[in-house]
Short mmCIF file of C-alpha atoms and ligand atoms in Angstrom, two decimals:
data_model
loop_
_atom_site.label_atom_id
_atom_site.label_comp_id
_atom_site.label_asym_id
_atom_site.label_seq_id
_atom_site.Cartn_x
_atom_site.Cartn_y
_atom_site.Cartn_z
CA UNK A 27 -19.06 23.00 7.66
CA UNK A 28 -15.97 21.11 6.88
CA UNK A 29 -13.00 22.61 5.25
CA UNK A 30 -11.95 19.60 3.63
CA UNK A 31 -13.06 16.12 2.98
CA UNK A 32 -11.45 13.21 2.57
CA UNK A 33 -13.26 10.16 0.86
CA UNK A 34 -11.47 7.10 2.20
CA UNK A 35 -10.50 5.59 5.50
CA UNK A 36 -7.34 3.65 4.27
CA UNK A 37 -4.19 4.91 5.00
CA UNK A 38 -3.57 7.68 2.99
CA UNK A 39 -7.29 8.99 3.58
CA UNK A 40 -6.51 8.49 6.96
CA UNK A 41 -2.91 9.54 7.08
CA UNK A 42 -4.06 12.87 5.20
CA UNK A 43 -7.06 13.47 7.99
CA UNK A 44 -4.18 13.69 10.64
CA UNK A 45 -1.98 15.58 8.93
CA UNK A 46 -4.48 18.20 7.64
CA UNK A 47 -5.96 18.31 11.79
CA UNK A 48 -2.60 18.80 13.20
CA UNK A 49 -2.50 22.03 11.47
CA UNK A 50 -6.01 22.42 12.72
CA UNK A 51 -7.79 22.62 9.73
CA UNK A 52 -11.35 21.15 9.46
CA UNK A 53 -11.37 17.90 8.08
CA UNK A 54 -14.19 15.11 8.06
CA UNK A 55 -12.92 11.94 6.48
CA UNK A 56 -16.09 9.56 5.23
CA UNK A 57 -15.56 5.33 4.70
CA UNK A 58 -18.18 3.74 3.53
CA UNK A 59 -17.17 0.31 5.34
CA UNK A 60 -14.59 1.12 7.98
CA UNK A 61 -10.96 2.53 8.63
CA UNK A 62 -8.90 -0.11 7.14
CA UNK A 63 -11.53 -2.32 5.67
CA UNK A 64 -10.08 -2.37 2.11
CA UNK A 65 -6.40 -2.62 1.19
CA UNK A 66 -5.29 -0.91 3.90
CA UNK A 67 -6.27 -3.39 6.40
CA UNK A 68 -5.69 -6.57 4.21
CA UNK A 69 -2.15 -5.69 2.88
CA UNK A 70 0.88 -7.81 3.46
CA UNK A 71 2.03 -4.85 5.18
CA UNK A 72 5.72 -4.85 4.50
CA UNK A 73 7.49 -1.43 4.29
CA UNK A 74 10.40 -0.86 1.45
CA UNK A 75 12.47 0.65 -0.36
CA UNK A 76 13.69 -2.01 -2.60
CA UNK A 77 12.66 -3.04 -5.65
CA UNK A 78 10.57 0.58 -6.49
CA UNK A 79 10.83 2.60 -9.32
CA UNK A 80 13.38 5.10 -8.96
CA UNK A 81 10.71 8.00 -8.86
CA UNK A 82 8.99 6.41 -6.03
CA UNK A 83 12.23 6.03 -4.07
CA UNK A 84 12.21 9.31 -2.34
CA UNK A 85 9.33 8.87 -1.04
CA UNK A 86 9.66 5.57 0.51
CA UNK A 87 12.67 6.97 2.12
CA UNK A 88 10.56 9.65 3.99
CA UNK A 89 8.31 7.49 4.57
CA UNK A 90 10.69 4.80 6.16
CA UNK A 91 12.27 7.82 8.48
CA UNK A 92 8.49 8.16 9.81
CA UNK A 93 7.26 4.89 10.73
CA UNK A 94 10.52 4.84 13.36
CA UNK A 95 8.84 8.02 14.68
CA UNK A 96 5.36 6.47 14.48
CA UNK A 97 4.73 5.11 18.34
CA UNK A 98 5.62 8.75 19.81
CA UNK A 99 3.58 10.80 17.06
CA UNK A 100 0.59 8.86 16.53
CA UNK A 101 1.02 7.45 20.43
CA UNK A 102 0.79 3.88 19.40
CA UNK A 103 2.89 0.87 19.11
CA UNK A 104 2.55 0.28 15.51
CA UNK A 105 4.51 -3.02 15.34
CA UNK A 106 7.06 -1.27 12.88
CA UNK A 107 10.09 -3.63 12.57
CA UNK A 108 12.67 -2.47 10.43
CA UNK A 109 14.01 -6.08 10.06
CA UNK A 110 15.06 -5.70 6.77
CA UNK A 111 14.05 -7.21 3.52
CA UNK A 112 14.57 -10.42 1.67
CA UNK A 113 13.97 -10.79 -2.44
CA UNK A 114 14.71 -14.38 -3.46
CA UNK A 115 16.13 -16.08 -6.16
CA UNK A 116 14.72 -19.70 -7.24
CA UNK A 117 16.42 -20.19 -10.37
CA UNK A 118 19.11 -19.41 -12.53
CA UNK A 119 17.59 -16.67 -14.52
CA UNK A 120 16.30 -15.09 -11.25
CA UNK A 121 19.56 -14.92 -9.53
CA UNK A 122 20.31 -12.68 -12.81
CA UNK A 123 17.02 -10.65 -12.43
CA UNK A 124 18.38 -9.91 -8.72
CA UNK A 125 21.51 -9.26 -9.34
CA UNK A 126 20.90 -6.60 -12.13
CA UNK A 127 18.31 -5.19 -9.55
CA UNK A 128 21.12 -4.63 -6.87
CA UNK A 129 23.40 -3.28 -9.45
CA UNK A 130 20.84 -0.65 -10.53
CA UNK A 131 19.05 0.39 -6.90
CA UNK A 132 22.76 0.58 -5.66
CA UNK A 133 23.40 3.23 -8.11
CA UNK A 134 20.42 4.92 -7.03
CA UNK A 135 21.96 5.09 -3.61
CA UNK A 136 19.88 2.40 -1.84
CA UNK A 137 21.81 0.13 0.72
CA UNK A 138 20.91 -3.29 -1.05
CA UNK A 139 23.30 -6.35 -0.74
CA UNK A 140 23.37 -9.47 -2.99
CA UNK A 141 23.73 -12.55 -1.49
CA UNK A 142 24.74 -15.02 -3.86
CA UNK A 143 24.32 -18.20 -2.34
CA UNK A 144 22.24 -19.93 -0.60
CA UNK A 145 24.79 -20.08 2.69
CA UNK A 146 24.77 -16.58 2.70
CA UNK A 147 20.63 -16.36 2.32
CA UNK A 148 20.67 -18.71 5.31
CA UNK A 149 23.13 -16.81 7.52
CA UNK A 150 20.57 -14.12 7.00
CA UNK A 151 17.44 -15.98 7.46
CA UNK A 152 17.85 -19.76 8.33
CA UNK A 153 14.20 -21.22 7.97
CA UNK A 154 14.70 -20.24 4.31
CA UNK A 155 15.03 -22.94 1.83
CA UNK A 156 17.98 -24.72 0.00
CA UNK A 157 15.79 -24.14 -2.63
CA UNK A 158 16.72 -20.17 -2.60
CA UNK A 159 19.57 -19.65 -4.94
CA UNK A 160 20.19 -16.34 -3.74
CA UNK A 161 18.88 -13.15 -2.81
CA UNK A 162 18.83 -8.99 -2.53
CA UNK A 163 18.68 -7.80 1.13
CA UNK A 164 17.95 -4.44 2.47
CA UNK A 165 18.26 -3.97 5.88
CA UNK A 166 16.68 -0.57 6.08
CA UNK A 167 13.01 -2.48 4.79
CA UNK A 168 10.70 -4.37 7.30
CA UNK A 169 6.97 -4.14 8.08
CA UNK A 170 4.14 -3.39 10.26
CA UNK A 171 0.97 -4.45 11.62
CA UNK A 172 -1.85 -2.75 9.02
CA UNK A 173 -4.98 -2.06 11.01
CA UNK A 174 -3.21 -0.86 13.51
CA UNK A 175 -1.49 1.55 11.53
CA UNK A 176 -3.84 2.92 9.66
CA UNK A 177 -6.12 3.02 12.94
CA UNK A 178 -3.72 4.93 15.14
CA UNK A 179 -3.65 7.27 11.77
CA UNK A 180 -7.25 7.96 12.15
CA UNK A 181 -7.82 8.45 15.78
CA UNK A 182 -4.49 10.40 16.16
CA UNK A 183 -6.64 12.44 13.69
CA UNK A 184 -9.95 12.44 15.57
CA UNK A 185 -7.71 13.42 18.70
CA UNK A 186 -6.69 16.91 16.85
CA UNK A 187 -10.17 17.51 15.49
CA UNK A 188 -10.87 15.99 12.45
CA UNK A 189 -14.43 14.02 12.34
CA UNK A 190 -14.10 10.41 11.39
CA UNK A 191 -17.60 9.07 9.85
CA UNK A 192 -17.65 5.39 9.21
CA UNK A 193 -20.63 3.72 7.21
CA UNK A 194 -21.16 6.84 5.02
CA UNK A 195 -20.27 6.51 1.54
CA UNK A 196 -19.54 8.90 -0.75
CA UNK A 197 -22.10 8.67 -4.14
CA UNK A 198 -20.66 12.08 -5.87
CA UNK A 199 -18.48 14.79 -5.73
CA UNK A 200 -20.49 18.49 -6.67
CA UNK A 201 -18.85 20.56 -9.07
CA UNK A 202 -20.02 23.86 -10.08
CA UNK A 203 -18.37 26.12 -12.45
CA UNK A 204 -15.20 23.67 -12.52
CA UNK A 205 -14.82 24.00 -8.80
CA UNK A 206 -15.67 21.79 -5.61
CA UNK A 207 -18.90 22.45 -4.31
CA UNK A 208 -19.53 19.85 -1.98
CA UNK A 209 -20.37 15.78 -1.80
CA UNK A 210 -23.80 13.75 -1.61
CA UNK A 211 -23.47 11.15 0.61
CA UNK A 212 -25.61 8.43 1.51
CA UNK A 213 -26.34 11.01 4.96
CA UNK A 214 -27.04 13.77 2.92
CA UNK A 215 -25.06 16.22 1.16
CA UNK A 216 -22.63 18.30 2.92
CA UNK A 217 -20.97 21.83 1.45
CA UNK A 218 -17.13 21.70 1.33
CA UNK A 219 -14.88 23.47 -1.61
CA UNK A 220 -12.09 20.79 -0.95
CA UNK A 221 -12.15 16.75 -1.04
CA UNK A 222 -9.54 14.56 -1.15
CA UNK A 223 -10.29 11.16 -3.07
CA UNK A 224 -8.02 8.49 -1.66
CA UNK A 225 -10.75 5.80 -2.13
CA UNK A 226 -8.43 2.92 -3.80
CA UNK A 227 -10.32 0.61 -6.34
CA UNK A 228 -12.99 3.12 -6.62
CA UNK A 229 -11.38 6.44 -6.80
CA UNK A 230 -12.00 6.61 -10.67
CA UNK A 231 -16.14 5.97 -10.06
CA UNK A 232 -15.99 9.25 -8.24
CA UNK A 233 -13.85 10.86 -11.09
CA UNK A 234 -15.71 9.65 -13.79
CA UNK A 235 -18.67 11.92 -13.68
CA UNK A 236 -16.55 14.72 -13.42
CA UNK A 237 -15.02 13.75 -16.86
CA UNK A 238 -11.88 12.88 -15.31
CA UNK A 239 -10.63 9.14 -16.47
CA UNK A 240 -7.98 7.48 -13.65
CA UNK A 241 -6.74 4.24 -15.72
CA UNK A 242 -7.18 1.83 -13.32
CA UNK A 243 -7.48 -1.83 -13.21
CA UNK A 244 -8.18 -3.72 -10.16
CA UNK A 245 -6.71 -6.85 -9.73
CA UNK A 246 -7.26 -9.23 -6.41
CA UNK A 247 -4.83 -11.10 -4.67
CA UNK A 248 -5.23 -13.50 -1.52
CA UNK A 249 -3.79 -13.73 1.40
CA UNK A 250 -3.06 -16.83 4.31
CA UNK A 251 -2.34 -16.32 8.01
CA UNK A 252 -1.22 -18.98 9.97
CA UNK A 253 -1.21 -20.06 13.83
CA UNK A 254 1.09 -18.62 15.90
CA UNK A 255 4.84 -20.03 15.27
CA UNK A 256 7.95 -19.87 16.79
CA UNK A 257 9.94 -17.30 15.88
CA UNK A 258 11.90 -17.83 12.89
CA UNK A 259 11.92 -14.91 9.86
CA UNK A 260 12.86 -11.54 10.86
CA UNK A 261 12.42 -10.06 7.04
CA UNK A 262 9.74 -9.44 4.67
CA UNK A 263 10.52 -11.89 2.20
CA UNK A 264 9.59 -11.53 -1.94
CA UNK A 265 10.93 -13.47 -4.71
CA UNK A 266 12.43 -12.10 -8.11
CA UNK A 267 8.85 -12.73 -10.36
CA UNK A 268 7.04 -11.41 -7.05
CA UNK A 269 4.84 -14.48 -7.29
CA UNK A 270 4.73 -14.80 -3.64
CA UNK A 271 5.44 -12.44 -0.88
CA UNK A 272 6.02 -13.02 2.88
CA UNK A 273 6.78 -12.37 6.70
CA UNK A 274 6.19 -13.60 9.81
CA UNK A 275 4.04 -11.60 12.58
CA UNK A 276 5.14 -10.33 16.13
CA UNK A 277 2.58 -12.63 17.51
CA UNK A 278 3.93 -15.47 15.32
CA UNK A 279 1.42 -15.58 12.80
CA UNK A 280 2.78 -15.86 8.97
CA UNK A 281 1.22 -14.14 6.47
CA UNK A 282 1.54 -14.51 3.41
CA UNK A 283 0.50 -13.57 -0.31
CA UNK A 284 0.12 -14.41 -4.16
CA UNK A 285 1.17 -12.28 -7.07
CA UNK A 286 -1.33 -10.78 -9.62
CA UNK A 287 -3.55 -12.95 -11.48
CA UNK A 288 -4.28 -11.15 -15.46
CA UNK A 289 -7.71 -11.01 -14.95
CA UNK A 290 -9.22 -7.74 -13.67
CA UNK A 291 -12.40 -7.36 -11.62
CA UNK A 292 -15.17 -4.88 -11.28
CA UNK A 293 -14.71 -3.56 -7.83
CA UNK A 294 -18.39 -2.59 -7.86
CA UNK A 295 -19.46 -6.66 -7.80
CA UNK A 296 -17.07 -7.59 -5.36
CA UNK A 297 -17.88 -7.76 -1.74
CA UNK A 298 -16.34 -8.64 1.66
CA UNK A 299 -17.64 -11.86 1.75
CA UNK A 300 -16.78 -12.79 -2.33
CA UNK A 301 -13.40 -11.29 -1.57
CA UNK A 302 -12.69 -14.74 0.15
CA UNK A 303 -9.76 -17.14 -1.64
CA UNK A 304 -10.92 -20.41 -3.31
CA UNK A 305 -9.31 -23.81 -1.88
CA UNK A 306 -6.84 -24.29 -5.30
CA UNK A 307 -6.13 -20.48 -4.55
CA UNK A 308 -5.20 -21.38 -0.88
CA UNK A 309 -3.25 -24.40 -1.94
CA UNK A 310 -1.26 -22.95 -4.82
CA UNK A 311 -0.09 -19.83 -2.70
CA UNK A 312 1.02 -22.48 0.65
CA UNK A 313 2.63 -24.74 -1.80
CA UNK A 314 4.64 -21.37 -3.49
CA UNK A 315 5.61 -20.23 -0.58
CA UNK A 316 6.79 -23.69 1.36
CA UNK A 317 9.27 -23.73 -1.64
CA UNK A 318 11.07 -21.32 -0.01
CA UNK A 319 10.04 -21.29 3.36
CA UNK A 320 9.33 -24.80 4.36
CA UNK A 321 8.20 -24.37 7.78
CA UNK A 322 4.73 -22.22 5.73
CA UNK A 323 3.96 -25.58 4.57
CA UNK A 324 3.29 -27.50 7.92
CA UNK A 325 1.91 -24.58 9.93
CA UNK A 326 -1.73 -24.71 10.47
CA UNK A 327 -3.83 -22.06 8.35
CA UNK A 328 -5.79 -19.85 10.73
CA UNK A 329 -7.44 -16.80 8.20
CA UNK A 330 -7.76 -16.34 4.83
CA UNK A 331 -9.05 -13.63 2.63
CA UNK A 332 -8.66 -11.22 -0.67
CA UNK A 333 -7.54 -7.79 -1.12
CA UNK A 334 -7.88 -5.51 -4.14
CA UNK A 335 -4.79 -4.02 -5.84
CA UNK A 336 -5.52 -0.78 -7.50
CA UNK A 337 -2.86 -1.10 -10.56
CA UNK A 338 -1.95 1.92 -12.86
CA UNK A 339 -0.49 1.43 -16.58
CA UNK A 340 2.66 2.40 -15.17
CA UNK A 341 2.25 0.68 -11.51
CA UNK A 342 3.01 4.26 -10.04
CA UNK A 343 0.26 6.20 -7.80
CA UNK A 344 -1.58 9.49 -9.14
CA UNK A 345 -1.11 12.40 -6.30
CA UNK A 346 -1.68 15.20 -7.80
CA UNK A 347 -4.59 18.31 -8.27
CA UNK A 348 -6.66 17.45 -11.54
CA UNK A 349 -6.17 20.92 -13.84
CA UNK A 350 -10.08 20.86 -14.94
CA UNK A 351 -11.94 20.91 -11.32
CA UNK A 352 -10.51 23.52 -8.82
CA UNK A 353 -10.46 22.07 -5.20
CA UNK A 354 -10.17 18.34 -6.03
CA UNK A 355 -7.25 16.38 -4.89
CA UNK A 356 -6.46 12.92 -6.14
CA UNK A 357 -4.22 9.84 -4.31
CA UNK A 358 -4.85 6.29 -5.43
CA UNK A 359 -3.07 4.05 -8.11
CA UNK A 360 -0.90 3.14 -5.46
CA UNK A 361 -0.31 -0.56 -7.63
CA UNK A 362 0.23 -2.87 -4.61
CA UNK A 363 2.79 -0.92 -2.68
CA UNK A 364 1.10 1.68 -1.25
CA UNK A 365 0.73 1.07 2.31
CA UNK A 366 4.46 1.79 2.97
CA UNK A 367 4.00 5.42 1.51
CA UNK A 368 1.42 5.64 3.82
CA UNK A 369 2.78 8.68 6.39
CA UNK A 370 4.09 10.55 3.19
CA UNK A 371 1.19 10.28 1.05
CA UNK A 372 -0.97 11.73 4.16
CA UNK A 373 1.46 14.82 4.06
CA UNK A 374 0.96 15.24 0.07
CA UNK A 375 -2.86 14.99 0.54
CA UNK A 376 -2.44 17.83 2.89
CA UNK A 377 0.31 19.66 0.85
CA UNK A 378 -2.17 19.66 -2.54
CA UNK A 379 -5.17 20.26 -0.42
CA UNK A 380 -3.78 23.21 1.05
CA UNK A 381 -2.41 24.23 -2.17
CA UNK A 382 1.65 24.64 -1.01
CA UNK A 383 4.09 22.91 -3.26
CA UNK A 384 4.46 19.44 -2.31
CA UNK A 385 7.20 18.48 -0.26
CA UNK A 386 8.46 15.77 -3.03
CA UNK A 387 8.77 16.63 -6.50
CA UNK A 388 5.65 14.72 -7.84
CA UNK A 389 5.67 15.08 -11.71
CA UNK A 390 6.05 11.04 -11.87
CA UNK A 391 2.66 10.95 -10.37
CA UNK A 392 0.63 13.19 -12.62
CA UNK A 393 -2.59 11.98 -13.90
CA UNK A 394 -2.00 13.80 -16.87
CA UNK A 395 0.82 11.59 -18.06
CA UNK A 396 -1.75 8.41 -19.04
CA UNK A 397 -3.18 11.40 -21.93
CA UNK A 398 0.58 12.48 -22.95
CA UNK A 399 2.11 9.86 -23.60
CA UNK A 400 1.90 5.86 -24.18
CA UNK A 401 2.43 4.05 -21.26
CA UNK A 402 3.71 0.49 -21.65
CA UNK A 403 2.03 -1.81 -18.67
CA UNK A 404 4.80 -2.21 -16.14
CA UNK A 405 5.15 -5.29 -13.96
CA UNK A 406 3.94 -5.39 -10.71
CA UNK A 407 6.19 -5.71 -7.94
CA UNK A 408 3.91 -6.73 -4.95
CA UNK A 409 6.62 -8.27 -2.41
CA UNK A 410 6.12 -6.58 0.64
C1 FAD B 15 -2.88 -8.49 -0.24
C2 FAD B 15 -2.18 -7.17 -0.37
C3 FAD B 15 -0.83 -7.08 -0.05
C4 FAD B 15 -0.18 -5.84 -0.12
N1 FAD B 15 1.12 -5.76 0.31
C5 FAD B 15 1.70 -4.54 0.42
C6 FAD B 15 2.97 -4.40 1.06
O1 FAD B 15 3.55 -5.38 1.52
N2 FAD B 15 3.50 -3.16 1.16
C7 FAD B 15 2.86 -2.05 0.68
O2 FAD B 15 3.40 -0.95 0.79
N3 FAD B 15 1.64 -2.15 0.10
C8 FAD B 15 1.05 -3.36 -0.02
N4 FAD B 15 -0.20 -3.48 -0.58
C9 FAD B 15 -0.84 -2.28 -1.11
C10 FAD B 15 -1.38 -1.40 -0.01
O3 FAD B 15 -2.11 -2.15 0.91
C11 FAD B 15 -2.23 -0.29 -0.64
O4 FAD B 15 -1.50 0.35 -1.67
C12 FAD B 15 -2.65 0.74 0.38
O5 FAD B 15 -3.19 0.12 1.52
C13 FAD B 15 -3.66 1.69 -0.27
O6 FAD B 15 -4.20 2.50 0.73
P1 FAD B 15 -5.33 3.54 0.36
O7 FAD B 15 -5.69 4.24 1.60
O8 FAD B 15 -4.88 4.34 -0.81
O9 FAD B 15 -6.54 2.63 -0.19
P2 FAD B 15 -7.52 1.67 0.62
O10 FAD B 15 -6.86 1.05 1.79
O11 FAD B 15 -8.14 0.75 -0.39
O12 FAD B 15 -8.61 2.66 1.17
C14 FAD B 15 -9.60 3.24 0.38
C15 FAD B 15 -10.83 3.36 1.26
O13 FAD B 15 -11.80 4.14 0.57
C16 FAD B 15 -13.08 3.66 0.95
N5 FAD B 15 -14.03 4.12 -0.06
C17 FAD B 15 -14.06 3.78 -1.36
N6 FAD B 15 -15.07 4.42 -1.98
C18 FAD B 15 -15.68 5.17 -1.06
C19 FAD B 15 -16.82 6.05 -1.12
N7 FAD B 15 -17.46 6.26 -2.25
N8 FAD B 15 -17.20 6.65 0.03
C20 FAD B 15 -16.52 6.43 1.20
N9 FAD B 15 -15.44 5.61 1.29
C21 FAD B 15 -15.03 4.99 0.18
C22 FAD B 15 -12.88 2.15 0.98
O14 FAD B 15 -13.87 1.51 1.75
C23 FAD B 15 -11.48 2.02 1.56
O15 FAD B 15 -11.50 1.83 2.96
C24 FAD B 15 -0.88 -4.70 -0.56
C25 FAD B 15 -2.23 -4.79 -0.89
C26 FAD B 15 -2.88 -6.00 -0.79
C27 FAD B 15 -4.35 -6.07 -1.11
#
């Protein structure tokens, strides 16, 4: 019987699985598709510090001392690049919305330069645009390859222990007498007193029958890869409205993304195959993105599909230990920059699950705060 079980083969299901086996501890992680099927495997996969909320800061900073360490600890190149990143101006009034944004992450510490021209975007990056007014960099950002990361994750974990089952979903979470019992799963139910939810887009399904309401809405965004180019853009590159997002591959590739669209989808409708990006989706996104990046526009499109964003009121993840069910740990919310907080939000998992205090102070990240207090909808800041 498992001591704990994780529901969710992204990152942070899969990040918790090998932190909770390298202290030997039972685990069986079960995805109902695949490790990295869902955002985890379709993200932009650039890793920052910039441009978060101040309470998320910490943690992107332990993250970003981890994914250096990645290729000895989980024994795989992970294509980590810390290349630095890139968030452009295009007008006027965005070279103000940058500028204010240096101002205030510099006071927070972070090592964030304005460059206010266009010359000194270009020294950085040269295939950029004369269209780019100016720019925040952070050379402590870059990015990493997605499935491979959150593969080397889970078989790091299955190499300490832990049991990986793929193709196994989840349908409910037992609870007797306000505590864990166990999960039915589409293999039958198996007795555990602990499970992790790190499901994404449809964590709050699973909470909902235990009468515990996530706010989430899930929003899609699309995504274009191109051919192989030559090299030519070191940094993750955003823009000020995060519109558009964008970085080139080690093999060459570019890959690129939209912003948010309003409208939010059930995830239960949506599948792999309806996940794929319309033609005028395709077109608007190359056409964004060639603004600033000319070459985008004349490289050859080689893959495109959709991801879902799983976007909290106040764009900040839930990791925390819901008061009314003992044994149940909750991470998802992560609003579009969660991949990056990957290797930390493992550690949590494992922190809550194994009821220690957390190694971060996570009061921002309470689910309570949705009940105690209005939350104005923040912004979403997808840009790598
Ligand atoms: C296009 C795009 C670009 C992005 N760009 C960035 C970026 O540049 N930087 C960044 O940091 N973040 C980015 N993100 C966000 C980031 O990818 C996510 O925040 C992160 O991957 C979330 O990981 P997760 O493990 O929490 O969720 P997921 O990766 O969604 O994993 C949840 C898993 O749970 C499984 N699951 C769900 N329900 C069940 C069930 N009932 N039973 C079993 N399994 C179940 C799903 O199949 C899925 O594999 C982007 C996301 C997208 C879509």
């Amino acid at each position: 019987m498992p001591e704990i079980i994780i529901v969710g083969g992204g990152i942070t299901g899969a990040a918790a699985a090998d932190a909770l086996a390298r202290e030997r501890h039972a685990v069986t992680l079960i995805e109902k598709h695949g490790i990295a099927a869902m955002a985890s495997g379709r993200t932009l996969g650039g890793i920052r510090q910039s441009g978060r909320d101040a309470a998320e800061l910490p943690l992107a900073r332990a993250a970003i001392a981890m994914w250096a360490g990645l290729i000895d600890t989980l024994e795989v190149d992970v294509e980590y690049r810390r290349s630095g990143n890139l968030r452009l101006a295009r007008t006027p009034a965005e070279v103000e919305v940058i500028r204010a944004l240096v101002e205030s992450q510099r006071a927070q510490g972070l090592d964030l330069y304005f460059l206010p021209d266009n010359t000194a975007v270009r020294e950085i990056a040269p295939a950029m645009s004369p269209n780019v007014l100016a720019a925040s960099f952070c050379p402590s950002d870059g990015h990493a390859n997605p499935i491979k990361a959150t593969r080397a994750f889970a078989d790091s974990a299955r190499r300490h222990g832990a049991t990986i089952r793929e193709g196994v979903v989840v349908t409910a979470i037992r609870v007797a007498r306000d505590r864990v019992v166990g999960v039915d799963t589409t293999a039958g139910f198996i007795p555990v007193e602990r499970v992790i939810v790190a499901a994404g887009v449809d964590t709050p399904g699973l909470l909902a029958p235990l009468g515990i309401e996530l706010p989430l809405s899930t929003k899609v965004v699309s995504v274009v890869q191109s051919e192989p180019l030559r090299a030519c853009l070191d940094q993750v590159f955003g823009v000020a409205n995060a519109d558009c997002a964008g970085r080139q591959e080690l093999d060459g590739r570019l890959r690129f993304t939209n912003g948010l669209r309003d409208r939010s989808v059930d995830p239960a409708r949506w599948t792999g195959d309806s996940l794929a990006p319309s033609a005028n989706i395709i077109s608007d996104l190359v056409t964004l993105v060639a603004h600033v990046l000319p070459i985008a526009g004349d490289a050859r499109v080689s893959r495109t599909w959709s991801g879902f964003i799983d976007l909290t009121p106040d764009a900040l993840p839930v990791i925390d230990v819901p008061e009314s069910v003992a044994g149940l740990v909750v991470a998802a919310g992560f609003s579009g920059h969660g991949f990056c907080l990957g290797p930390v939000s493992g550690l949590l998992c494992a922190d809550l699950a194994l009821a220690r205090p957390p190694r971060h102070d996570l009061a921002a990240f309470r689910l309570a705060r949705f009940e105690e207090r209005p939350i104005a909808p923040t912004a979403l800041t997808l840009h790598g």
